Coordinates of N, CA and C in Angstrom, one line a residue:
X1 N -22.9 -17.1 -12.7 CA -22.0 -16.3 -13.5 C -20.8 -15.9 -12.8
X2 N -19.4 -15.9 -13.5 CA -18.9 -15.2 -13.0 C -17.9 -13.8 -13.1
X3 N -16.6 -13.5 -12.7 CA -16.9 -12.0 -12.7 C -16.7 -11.3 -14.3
X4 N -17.8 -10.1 -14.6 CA -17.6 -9.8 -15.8 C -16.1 -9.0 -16.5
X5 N -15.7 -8.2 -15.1 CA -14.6 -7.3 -16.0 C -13.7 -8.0 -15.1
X6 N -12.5 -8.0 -15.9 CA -11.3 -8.7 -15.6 C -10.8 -7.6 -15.1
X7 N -10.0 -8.6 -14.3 CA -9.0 -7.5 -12.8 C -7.3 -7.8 -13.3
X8 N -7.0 -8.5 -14.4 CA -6.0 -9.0 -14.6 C -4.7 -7.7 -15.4
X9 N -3.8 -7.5 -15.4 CA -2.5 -7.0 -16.4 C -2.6 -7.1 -17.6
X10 N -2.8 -6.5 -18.6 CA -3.4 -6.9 -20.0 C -2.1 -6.5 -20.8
X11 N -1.2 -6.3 -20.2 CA 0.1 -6.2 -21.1 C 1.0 -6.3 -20.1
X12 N 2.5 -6.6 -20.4 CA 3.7 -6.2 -19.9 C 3.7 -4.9 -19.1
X13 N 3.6 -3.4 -19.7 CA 3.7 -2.3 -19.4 C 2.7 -2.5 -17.8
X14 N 1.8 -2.8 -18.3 CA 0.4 -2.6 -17.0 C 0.8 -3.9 -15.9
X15 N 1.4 -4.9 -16.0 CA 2.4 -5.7 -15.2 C 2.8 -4.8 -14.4
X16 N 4.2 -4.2 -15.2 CA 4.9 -3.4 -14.8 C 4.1 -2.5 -13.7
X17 N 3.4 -1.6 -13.8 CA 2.5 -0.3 -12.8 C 2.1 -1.1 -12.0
X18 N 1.3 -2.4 -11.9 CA 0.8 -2.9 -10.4 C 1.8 -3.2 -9.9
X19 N 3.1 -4.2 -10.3 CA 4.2 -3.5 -9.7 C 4.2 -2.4 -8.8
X20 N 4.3 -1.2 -9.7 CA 4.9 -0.3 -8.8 C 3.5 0.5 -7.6
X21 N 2.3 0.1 -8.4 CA 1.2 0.5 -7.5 C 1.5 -0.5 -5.9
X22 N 1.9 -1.9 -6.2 CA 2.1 -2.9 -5.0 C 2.9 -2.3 -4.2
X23 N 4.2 -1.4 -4.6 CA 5.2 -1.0 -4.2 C 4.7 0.0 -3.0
X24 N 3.9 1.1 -3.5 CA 3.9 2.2 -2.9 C 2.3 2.7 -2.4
X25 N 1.3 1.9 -3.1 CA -0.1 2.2 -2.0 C -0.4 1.5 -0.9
X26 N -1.6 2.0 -0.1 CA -1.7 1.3 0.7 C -2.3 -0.1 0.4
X27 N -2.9 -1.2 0.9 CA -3.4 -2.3 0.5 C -5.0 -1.9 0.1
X28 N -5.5 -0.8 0.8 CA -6.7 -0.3 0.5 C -7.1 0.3 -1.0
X29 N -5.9 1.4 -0.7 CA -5.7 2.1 -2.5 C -5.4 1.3 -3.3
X30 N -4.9 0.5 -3.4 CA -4.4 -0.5 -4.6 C -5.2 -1.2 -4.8
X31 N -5.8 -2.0 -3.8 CA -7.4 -2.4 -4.2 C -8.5 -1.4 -4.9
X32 N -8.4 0.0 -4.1 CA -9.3 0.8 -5.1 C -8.8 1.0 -6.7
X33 N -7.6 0.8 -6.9 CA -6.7 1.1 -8.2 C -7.7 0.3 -8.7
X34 N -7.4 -1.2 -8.9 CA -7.7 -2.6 -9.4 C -9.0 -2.6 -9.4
X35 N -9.7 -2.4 -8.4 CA -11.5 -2.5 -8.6 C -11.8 -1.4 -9.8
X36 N -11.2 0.3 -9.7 CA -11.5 1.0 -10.6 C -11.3 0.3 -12.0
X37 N -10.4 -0.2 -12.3 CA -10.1 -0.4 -13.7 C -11.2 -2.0 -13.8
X38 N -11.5 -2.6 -13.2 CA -12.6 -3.6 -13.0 C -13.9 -3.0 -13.5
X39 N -14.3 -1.9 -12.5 CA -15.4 -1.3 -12.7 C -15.0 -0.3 -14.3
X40 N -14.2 0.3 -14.8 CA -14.5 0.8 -15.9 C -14.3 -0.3 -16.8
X41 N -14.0 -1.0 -17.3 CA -14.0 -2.0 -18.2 C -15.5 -2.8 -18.4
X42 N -16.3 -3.0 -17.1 CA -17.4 -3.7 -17.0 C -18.2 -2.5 -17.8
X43 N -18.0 -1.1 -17.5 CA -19.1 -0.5 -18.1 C -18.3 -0.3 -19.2
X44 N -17.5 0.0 -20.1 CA -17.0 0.0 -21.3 C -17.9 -1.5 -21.8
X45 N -18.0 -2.4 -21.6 CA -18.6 -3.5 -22.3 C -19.9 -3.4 -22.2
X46 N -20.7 -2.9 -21.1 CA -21.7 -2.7 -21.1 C -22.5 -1.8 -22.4
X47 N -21.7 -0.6 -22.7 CA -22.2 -0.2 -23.3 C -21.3 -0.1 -24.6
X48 N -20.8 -1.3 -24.7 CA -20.3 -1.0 -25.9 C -19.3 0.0 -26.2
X49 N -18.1 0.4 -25.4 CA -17.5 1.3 -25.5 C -16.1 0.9 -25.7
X50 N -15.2 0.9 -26.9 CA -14.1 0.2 -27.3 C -12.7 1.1 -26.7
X51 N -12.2 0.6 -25.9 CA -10.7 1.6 -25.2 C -9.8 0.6 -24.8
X52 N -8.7 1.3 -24.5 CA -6.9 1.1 -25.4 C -6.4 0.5 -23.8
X53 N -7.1 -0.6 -23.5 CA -7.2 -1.4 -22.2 C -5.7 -1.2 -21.4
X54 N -4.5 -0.9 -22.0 CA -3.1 -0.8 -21.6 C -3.3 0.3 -20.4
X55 N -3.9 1.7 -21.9 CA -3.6 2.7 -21.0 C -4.5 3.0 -20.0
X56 N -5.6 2.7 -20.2 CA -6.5 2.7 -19.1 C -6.5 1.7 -17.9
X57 N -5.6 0.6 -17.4 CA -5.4 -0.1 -16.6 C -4.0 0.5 -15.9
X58 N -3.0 1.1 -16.8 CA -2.3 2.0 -16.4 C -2.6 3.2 -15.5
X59 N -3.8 3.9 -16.3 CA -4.2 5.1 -15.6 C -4.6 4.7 -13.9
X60 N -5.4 3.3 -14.0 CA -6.6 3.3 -12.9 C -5.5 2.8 -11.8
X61 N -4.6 2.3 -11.9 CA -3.3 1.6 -11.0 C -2.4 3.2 -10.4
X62 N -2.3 3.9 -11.1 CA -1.1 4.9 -10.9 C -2.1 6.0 -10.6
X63 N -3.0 6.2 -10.6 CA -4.3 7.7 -10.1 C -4.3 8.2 -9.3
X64 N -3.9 7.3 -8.0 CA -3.4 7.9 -6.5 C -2.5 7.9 -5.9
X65 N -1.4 7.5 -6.3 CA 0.2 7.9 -6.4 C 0.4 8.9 -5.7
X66 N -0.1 10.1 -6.1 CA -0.4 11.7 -5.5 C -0.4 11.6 -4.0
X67 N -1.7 10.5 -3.7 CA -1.7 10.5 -1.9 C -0.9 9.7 -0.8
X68 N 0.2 9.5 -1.8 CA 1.2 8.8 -0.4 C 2.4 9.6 -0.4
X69 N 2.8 9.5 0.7 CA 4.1 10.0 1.1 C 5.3 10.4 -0.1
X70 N 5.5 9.2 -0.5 CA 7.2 9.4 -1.5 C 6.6 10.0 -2.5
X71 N 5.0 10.6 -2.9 CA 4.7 11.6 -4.0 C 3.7 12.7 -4.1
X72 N 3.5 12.6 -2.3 CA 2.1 13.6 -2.4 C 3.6 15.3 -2.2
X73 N 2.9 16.2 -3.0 CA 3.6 17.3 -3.4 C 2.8 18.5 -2.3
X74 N 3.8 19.6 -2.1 CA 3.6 20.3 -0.9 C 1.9 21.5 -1.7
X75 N 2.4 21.7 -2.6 CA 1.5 22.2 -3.1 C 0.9 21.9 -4.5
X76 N 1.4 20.9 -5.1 CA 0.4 20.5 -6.6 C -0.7 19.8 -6.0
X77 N -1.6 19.5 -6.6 CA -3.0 19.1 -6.5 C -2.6 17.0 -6.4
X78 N -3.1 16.3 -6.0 CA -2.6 14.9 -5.6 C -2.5 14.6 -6.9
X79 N -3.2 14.6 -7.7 CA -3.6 14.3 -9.2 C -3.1 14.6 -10.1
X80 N -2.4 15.7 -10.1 CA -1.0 16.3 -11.0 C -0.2 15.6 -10.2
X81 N -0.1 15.4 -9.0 CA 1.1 14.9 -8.7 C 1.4 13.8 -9.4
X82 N 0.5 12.6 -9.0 CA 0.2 11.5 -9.3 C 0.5 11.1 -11.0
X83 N -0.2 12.2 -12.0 CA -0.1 12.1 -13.3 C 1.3 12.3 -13.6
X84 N 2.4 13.5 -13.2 CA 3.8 13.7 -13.4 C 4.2 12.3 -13.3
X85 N 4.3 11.7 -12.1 CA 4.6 10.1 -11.7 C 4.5 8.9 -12.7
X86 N 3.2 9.1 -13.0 CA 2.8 8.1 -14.2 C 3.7 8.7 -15.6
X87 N 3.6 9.6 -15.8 CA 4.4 10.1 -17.2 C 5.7 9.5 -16.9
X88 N 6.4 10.0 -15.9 CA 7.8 9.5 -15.7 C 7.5 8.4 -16.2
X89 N 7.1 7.1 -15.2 CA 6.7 6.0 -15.3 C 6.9 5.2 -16.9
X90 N 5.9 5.9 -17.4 CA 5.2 6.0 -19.3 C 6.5 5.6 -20.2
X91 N 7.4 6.7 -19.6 CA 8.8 7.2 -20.1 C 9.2 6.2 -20.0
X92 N 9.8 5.7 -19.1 CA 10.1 4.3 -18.6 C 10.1 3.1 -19.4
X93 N 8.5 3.7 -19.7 CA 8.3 2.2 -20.8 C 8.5 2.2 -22.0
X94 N 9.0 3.1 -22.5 CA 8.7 3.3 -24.1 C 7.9 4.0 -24.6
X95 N 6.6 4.6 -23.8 CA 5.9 5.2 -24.7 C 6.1 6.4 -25.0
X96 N 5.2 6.6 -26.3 CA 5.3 7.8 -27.0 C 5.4 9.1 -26.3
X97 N 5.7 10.7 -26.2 CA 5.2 11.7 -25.7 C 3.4 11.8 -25.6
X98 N 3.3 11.7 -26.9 CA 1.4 11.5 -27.1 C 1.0 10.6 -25.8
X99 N 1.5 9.8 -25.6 CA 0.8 8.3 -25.0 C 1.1 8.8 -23.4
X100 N 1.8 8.9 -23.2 CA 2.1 9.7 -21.7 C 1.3 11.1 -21.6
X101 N 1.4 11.7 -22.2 CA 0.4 13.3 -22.0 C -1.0 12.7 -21.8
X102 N -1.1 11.6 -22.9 CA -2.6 11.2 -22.9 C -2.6 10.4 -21.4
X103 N -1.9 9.9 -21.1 CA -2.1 9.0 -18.8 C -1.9 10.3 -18.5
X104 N -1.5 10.9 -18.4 CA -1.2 12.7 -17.6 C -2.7 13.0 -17.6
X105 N -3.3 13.1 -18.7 CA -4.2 13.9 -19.2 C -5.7 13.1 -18.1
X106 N -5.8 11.8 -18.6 CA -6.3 10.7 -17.9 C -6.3 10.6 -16.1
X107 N -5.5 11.0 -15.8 CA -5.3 10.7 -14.1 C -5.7 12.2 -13.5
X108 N -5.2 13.1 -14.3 CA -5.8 14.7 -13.8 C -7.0 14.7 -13.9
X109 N -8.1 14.6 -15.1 CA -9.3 14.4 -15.3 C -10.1 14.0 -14.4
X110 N -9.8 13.1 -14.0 CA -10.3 11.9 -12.8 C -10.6 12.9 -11.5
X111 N -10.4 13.8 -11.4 CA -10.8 14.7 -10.2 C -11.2 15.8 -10.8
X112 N -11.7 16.3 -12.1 CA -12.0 17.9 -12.8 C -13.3 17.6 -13.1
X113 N -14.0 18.6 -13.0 CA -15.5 18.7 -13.8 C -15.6 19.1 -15.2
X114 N -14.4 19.3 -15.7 CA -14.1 19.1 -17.2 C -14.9 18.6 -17.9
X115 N -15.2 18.8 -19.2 CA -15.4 18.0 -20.5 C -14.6 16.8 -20.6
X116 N -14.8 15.8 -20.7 CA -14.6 14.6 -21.0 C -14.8 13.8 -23.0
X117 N -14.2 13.3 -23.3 CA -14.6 12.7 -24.3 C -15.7 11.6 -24.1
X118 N -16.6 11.4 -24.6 CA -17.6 10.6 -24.1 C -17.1 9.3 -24.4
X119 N -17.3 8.1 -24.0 CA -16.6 6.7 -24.4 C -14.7 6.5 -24.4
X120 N -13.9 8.0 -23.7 CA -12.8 7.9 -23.6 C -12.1 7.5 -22.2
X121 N -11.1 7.0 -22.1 CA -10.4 6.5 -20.9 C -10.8 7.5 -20.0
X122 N -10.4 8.5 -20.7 CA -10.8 9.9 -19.2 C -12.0 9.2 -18.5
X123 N -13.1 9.1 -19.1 CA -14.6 9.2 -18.9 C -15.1 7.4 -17.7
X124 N -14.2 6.6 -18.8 CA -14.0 5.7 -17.8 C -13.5 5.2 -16.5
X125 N -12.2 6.2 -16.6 CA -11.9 6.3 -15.0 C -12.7 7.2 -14.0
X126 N -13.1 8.4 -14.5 CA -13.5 9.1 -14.0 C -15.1 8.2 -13.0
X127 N -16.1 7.8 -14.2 CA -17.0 7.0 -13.8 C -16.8 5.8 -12.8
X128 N -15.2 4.8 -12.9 CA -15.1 3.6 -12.2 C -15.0 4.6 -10.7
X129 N -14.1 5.4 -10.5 CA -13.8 5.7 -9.6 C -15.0 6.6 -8.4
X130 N -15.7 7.3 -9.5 CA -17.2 7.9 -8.5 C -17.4 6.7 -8.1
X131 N -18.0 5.4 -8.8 CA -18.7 4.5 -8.1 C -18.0 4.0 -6.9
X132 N -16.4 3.9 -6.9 CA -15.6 3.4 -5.7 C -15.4 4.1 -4.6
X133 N -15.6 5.3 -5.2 CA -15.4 6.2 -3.3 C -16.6 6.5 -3.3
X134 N -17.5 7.1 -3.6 CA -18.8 7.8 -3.4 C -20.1 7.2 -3.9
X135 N -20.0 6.0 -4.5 CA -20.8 5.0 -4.9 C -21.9 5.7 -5.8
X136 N -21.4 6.5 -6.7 CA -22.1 7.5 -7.7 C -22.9 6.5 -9.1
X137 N -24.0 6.5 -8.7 CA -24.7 5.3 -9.6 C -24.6 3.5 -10.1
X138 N -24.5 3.6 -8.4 CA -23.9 1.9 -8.1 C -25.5 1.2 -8.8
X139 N -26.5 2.0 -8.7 CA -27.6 1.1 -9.5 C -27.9 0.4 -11.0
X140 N -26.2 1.3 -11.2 CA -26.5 1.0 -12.7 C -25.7 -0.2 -13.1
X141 N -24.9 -0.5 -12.1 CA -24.0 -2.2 -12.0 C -24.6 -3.5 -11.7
X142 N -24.4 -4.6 -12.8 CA -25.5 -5.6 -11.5 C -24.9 -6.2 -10.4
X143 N -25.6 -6.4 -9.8 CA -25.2 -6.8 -8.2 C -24.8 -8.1 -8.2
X144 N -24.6 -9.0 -9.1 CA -23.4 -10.1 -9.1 C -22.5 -9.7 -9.8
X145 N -22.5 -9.1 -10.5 CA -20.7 -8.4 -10.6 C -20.3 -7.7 -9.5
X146 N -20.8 -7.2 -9.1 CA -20.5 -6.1 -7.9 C -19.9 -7.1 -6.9
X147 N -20.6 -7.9 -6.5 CA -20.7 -9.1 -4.8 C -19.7 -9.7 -6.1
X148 N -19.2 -10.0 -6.9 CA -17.9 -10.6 -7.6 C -16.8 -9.9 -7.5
X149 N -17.0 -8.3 -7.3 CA -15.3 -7.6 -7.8 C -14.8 -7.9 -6.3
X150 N -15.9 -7.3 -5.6 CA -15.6 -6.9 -4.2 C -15.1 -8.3 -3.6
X151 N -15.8 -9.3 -3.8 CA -15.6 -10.4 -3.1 C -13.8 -11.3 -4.0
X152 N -13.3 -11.0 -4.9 CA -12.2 -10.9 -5.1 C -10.7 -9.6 -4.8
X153 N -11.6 -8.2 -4.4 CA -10.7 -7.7 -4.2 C -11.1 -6.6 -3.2
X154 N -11.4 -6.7 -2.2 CA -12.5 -6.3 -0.9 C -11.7 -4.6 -0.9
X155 N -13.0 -3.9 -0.1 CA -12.6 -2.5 0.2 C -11.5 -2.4 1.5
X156 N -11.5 -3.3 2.2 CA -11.0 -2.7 3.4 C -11.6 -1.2 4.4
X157 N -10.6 -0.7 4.2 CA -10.9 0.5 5.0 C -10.7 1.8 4.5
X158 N -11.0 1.6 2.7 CA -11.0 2.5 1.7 C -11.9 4.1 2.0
X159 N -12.5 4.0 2.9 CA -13.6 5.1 3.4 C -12.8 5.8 3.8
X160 N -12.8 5.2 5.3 CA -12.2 5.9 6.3 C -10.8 6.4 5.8
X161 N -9.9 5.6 5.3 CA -8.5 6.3 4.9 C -8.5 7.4 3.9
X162 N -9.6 7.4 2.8 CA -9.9 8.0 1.4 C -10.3 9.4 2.0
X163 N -10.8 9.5 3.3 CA -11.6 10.8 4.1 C -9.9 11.3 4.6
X164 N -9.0 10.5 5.0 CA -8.0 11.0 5.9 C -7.0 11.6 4.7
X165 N -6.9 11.0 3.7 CA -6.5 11.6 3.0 C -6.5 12.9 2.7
X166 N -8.1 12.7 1.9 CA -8.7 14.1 1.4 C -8.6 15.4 2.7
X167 N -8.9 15.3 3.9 CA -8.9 16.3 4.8 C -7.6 16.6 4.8
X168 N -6.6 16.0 4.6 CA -5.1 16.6 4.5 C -4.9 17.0 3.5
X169 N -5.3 16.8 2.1 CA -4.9 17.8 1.1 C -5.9 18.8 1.4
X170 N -7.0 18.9 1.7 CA -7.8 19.9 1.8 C -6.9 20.8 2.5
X171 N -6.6 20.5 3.5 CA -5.4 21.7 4.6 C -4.2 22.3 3.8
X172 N -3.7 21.6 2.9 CA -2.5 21.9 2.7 C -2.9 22.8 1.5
X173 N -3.6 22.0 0.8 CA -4.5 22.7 -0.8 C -6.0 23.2 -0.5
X174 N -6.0 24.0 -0.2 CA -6.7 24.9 -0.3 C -7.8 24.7 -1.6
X175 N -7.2 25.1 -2.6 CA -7.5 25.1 -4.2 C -7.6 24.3 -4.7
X176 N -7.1 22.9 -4.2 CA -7.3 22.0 -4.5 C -9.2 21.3 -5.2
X177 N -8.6 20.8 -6.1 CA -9.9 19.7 -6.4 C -10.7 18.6 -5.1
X178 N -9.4 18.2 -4.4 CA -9.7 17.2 -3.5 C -10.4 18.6 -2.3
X179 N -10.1 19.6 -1.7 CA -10.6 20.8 -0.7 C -12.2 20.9 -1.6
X180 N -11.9 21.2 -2.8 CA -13.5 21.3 -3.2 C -14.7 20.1 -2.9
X181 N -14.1 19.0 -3.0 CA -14.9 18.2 -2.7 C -15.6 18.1 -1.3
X182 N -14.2 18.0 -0.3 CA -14.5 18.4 0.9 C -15.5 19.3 1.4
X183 N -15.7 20.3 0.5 CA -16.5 21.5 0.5 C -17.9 20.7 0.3
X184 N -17.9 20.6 -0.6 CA -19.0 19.8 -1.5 C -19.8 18.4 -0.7
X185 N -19.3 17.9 0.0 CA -19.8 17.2 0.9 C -19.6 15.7 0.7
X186 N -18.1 15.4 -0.1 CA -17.9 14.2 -0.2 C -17.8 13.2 0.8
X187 N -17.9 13.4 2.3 CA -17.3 12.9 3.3 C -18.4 11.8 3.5
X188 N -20.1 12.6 3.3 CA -21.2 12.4 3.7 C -21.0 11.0 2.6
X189 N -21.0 10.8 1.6 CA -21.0 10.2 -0.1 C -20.6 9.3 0.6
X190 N -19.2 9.1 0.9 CA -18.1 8.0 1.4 C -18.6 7.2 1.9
X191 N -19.1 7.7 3.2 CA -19.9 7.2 4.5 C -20.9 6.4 4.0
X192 N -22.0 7.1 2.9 CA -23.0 6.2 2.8 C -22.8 5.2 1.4
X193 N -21.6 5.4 1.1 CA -21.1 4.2 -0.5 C -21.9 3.0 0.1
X194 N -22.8 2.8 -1.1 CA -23.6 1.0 -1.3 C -22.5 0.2 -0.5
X195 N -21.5 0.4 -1.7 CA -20.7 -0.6 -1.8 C -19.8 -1.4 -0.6
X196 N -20.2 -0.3 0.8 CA -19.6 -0.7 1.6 C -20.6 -1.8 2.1
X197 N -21.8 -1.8 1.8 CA -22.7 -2.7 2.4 C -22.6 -4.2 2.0
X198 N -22.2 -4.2 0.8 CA -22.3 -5.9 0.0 C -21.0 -6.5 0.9
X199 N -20.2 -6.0 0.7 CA -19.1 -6.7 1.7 C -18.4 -6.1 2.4
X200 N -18.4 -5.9 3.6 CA -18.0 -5.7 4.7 C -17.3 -6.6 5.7

């Protein structure tokens, strides 16, 4: 078999954002972009869950924006940062006010213990992304999709950098979502992610 969720641009617009994700993540993060939106699409089909593949390939490319240089903000949280970014971006392309608040709305989520719409982009990224840094119910993936994403679009040194990250917003943000985690003991998560084991 081969891989079930497509890693590909499903529009012009989402063209466009790997673009600009190519531009400005590391090689690590942009791979986590691209596997996220991999892994949420595999479970959207899995269970039957029908979403607006543009914006959600959008969202999962532009999410971490926040943690590099030319946009991490002295004091907004990475993820507002990140989401302002994407809206500009949004703007850029044409879309609606609705349609941009909704990626705003989508990339901030992605770090909140918020209510979620169940079967919504929010929910999707939110889920692709637990499984990519913290490997948050990697049992529920099968394991040749898995040895498929990764072996098309490998982690690197997504851990280790994803930790160096976070400990620096943690310092700077306090209040931060990314400090709470840190609190919370995401370091430990990282470290032991499955997913670092299938390919390495």
């Amino acid at each position: 078999m081969g891989i079930t969720p497509t890693i590909d641009p499903p529009s012009r617009v989402s063209a466009l954002a790997l673009e600009v994700a190519r531009q400005y993540l590391t090689p690590a993060l942009l791979n986590h972009s691209i596997r996220s939106y991999a892994w949420a699409v595999d479970h959207a089909d899995r269970n039957r869950i029908a979403f607006d593949a543009e914006l959600l390939y959008v969202s999962a490319l532009l999410h971490d924006l926040g943690l590099v240089p030319e946009f991490d903000s002295e004091n907004v949280a990475f993820e507002k940062a990140g989401g302002h970014v994407a809206w500009a971006f949004a703007a850029g392309a044409d879309w609606t006010i609705e349609r941009r608040n909704e990626l705003y709305k989508i990339i901030v989520s992605h770090m909140t213990d918020d209510e979620v719409e169940p079967g919504s982009e929010s929910e999707l990224l939110r889920v692709a992304t637990s499984l990519d840094i913290s490997g948050r119910n990697a049992h529920l993936w099968n394991p040749e999709t898995v040895n498929d994403v990764l072996g098309k679009v490998p982690r690197l040194d997504l851990g280790a950098q994803f930790i160096r990250c976070f400990e620096a917003q943690s310092r700077r943000k306090p209040t931060s979502a990314a400090a709470s985690a840190m609190r919370s003991g995401i370091v430990d998560l990282i470290r032991a992610n499955p997913l670092d084991d299938q390919h390495s």
